[in-house]
Short mmCIF file of C-alpha atoms in Angstrom, two decimals:
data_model
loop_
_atom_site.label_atom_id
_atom_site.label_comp_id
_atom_site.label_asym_id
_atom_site.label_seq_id
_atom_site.Cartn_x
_atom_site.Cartn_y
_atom_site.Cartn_z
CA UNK S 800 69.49 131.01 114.19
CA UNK S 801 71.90 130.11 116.67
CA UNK S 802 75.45 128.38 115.51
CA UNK S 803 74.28 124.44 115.78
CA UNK S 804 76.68 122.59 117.59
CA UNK S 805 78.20 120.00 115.02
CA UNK S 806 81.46 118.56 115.07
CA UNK S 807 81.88 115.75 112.85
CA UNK S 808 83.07 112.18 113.16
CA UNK S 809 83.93 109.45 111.33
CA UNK S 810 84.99 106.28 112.24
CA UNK S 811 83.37 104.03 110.36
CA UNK S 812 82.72 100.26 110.42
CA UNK S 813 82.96 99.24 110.56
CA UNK S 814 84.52 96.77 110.48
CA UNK S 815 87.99 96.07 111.04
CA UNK S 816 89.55 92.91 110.45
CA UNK S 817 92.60 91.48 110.66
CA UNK S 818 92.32 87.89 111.64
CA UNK S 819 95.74 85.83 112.18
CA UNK S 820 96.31 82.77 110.21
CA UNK S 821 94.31 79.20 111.34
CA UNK S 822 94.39 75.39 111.67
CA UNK S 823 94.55 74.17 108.23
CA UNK S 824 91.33 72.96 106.74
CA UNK S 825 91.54 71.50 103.15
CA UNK S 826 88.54 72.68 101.59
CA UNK S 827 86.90 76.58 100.49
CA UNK S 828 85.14 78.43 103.21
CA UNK S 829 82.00 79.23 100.22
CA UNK S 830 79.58 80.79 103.02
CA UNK S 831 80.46 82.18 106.26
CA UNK S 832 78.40 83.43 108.68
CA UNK S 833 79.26 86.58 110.66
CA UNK S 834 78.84 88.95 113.77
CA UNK S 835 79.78 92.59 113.52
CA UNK S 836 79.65 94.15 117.86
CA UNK S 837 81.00 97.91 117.26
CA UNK S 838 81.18 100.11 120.83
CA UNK S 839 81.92 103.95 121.18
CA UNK S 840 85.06 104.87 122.96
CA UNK S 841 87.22 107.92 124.59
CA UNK S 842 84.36 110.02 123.51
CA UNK S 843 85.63 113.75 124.28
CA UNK S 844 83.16 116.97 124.41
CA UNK S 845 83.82 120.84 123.08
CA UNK S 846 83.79 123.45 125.85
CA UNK S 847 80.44 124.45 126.84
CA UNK S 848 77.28 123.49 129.22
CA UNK S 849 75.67 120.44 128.67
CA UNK S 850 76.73 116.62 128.84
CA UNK S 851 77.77 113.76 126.71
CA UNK S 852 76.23 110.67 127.56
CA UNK S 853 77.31 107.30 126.18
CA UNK S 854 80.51 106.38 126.44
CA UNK S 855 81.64 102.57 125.71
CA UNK S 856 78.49 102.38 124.61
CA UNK S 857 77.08 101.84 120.91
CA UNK S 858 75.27 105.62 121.12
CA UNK S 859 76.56 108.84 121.93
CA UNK S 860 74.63 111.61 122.64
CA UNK S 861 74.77 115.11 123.91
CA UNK S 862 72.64 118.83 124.19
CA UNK S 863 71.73 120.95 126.99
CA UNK S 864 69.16 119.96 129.50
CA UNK S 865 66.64 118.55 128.69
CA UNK S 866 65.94 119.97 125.16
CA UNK S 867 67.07 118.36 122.23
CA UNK S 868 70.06 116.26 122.24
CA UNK S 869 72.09 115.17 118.94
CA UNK S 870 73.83 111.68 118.51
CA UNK S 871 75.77 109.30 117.08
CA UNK S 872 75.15 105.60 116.97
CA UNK S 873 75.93 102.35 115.24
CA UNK S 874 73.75 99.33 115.42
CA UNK S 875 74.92 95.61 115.51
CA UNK S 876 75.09 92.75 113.31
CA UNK S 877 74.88 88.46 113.49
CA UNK S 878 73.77 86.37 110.59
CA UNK S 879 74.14 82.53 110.80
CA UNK S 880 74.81 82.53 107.05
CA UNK S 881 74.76 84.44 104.17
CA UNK S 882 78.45 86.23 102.99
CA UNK S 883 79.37 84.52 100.40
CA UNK S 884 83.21 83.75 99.33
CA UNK S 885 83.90 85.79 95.95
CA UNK S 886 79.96 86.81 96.13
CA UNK S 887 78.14 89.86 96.74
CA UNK S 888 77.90 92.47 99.60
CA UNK S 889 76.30 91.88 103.09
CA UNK S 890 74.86 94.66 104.81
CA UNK S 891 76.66 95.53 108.22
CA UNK S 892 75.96 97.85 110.77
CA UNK S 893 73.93 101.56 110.35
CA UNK S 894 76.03 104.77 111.31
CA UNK S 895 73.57 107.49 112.14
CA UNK S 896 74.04 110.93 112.92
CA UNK S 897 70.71 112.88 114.49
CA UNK S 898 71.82 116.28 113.83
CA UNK S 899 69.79 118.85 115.73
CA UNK S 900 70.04 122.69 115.62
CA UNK S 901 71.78 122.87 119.66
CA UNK S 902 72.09 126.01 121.65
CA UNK S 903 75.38 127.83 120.29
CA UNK S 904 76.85 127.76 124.46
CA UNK S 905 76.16 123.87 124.64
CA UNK S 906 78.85 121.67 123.88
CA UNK S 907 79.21 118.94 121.52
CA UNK S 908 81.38 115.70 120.24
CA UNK S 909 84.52 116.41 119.42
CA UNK S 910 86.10 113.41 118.62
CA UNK S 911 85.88 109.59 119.69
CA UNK S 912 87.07 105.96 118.67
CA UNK S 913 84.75 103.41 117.08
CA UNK S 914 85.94 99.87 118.34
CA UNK S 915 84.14 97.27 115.76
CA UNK S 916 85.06 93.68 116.23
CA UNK S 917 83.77 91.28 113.93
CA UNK S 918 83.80 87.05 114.36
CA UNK S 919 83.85 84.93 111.26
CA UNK S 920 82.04 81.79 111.48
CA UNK S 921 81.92 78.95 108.72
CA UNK S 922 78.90 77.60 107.64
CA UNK S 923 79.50 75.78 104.47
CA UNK S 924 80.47 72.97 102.69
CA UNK S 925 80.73 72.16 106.35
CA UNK S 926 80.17 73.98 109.34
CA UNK S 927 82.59 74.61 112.17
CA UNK S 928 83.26 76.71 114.96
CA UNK S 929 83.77 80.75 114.98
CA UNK S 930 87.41 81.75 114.12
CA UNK S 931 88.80 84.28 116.95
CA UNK S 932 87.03 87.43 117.19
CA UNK S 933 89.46 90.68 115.63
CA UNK S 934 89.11 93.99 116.72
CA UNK S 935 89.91 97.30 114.74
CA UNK S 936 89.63 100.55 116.11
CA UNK S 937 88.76 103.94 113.97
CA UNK S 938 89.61 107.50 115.12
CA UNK S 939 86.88 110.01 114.59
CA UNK S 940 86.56 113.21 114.36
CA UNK S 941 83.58 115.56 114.56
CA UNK S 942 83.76 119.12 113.36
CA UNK S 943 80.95 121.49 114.86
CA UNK S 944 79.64 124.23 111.49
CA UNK S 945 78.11 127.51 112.22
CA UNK S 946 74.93 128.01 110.33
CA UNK S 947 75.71 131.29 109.71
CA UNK S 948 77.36 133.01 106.59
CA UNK S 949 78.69 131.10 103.81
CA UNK S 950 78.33 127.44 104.32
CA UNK S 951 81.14 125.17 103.49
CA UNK S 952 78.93 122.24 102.55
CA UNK S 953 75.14 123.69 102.07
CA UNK S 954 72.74 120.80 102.78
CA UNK S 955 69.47 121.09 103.41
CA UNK S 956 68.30 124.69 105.09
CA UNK S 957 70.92 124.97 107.25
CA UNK S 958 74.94 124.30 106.88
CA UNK S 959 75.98 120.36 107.30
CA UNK S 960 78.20 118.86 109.52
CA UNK S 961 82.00 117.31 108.14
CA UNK S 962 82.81 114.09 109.38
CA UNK S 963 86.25 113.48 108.66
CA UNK S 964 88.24 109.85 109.36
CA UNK S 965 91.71 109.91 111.41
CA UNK S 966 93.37 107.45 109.40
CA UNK S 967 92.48 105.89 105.99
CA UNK S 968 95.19 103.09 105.64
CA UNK S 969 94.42 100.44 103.35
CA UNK S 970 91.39 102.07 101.99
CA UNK S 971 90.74 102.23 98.31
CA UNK S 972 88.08 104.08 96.06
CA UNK S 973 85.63 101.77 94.53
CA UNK S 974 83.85 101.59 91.52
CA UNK S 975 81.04 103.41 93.71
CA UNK S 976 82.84 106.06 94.40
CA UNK S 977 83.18 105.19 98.20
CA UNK S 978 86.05 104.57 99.90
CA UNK S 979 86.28 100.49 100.76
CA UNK S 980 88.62 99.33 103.55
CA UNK S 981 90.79 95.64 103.25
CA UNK S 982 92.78 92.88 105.29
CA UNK S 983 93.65 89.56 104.88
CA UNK S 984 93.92 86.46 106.57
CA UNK S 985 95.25 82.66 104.93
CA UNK S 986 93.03 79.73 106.04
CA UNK S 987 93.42 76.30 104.98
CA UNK S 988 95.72 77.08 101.79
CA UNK S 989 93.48 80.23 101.01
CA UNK S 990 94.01 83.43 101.37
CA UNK S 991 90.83 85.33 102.21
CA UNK S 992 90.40 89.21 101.70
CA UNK S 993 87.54 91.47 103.82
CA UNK S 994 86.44 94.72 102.07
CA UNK S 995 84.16 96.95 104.12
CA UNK S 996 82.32 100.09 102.51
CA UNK S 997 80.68 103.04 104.61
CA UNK S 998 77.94 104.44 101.92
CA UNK S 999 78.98 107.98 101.08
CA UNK S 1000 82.78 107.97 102.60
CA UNK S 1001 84.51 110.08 99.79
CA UNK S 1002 87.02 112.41 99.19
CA UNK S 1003 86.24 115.67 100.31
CA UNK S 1004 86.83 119.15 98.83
CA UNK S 1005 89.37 121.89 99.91
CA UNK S 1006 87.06 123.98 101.62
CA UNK S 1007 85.44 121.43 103.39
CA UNK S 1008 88.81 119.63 104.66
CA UNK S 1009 90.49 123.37 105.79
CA UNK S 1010 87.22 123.99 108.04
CA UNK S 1011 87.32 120.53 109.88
CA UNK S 1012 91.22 121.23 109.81
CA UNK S 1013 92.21 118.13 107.83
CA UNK S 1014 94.66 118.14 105.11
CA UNK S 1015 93.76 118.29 101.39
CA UNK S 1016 92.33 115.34 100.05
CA UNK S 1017 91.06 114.60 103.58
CA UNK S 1018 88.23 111.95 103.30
CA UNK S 1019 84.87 111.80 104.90
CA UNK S 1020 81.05 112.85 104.56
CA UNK S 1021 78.95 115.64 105.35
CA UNK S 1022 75.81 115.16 107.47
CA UNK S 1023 72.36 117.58 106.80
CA UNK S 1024 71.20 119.87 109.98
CA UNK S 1025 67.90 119.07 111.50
CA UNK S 1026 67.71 115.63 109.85
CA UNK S 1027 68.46 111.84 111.07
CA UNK S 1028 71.30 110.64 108.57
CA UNK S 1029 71.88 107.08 108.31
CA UNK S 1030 74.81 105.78 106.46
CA UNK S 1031 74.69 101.66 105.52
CA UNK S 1032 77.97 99.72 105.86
CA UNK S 1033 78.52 96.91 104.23
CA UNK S 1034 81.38 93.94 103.07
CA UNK S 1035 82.51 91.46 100.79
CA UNK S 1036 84.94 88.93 101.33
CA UNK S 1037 86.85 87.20 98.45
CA UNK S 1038 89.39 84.13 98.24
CA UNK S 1039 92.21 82.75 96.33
CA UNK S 1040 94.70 79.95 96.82
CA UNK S 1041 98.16 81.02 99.04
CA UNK S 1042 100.81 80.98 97.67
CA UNK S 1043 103.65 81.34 100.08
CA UNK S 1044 106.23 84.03 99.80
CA UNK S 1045 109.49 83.25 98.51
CA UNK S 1046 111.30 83.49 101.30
CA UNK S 1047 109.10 80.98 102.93
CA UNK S 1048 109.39 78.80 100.41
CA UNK S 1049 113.44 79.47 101.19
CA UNK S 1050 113.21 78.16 104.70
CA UNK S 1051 111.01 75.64 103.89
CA UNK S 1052 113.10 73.86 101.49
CA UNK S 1053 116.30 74.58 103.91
CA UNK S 1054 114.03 72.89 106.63
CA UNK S 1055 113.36 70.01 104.63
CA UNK S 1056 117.40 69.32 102.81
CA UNK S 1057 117.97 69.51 106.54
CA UNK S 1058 115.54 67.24 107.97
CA UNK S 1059 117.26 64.80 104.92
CA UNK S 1060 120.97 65.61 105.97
CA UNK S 1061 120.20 64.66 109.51
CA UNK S 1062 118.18 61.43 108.16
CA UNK S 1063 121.57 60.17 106.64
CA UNK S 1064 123.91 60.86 109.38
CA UNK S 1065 121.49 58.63 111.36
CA UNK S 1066 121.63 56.10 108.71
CA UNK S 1067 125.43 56.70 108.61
CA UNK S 1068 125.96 55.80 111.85
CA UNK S 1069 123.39 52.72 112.04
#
């Protein structure tokens, strides 16, 4: 069999949020509704014949000709309603990899940013208008395994693919054992926290970080040859009241023995 062309990705989800803080509104956001858009961008190819269709696009694809062509592609999200504050999950977008056996002289993906911007909208005790859109943006990375020989990760008949993630910042294991990215915005005296999951994202082993050339304790997943592998995102977003740091609480009670000081000069001079 010839060496399948696999590189491996990940960018994942999702769903990347950092949204500023907004107008002041006195009561709990309890159910939001929400719109997850994610695009494909600077996809690059491996040497070799072939193309790599896609680009700024939600699908990537590439192979040689017209024979079979492998891809990567993650679908979109909007839900009037339904993410509760300090509920459950919601499910977000689908990351799937089709990864076909290629021609071993065809290129393939060889790395590529995921751009996923979500928009928050609230829906209850009382509606209101969407919150401004935030974009995050996930370098990927796609590492092509020969079937050939010892596989690194065996899956299926063939070796799998290692998807490994440029940057894991602010991501913490879960109790699933999948790796759950935050951020957090304050709203209307609350502070509100995202978490976003990508089913599967874990810490990989030494062998399989070394052959996608990561560092140890690289994270990622692993994707079977000749199969269509689907990987659910999905997030969570929880609440408590904000409390102000103390150095705000510093300026703001310099602001206000000022705003008094400058009251009784006036009064001084009256």
């Amino acid at each position: 069999m010839n060496k399948s062309l696999k590189r491996t990705l990940l960018s994942s989800l999702i769903v990347p949020f950092a949204l500023g803080a907004q107008s002041a509104n006195a009561d709990l956001i309890t159910n939001w509704g929400y719109q997850v858009d994610s695009v494909f961008t600077n996809a690059v190819p491996t040497a070799g014949t072939g193309t790599l269709d896609g680009n700024n696009t939600s699908t990537l694809s590439w192979g040689v000709g017209s024979g079979d062509q492998s891809s990567v592609s993650i679908t979109d999200v909007n839900e009037a309603s339904g993410l509760i504050t300090n509920g459950g999950y919601v499910n977000g977008g689908v990351f799937t990899h089709t990864n076909n056996v290629l021609p071993s002289q065809g290129l393939a993906l060889d790395s590529f940013d995921l751009v996923s911007t979500l928009t928050l909208t609230p829906f209850a005790p009382v509606a209101g208008g969407p919150l401004p859109s935030s974009s995050t943006t996930f370098g990927s990375y796609f590492i092509e395994t020969g079937n050939g020989g010892t596989c690194v990760e065996p899956a299926g008949p063939d070796c799998a693919d290692i998807f490994t993630i440029g940057s894991v910042t602010g991501a913490t294991l879960n109790e699933f054992g999948n790796f759950e990215f935050n951020s957090s915005f304050n709203l209307g005296g609350y502070t509100y926290t995202l978490f976003l999951e990508l089913a599967d994202l874990t810490a990989l082993g030494d062998p399989s970080c070394a052959a996608a050339g990561a560092p140890s304790g690289c994270v990622g997943l692993v994707t079977e040859e000749g199969a269509v592998n689907e990987f659910q995102t999905r997030f969570r977003i929880t609440a408590v009241e904000y409390v102000p740091e103390p150095g705000t609480l510093a300026l703001l009670g310099m602001g206000l023995a000022g705003l008094g000081f400058s009251r009784r000069k006036k009064a001084a001079k009256a």
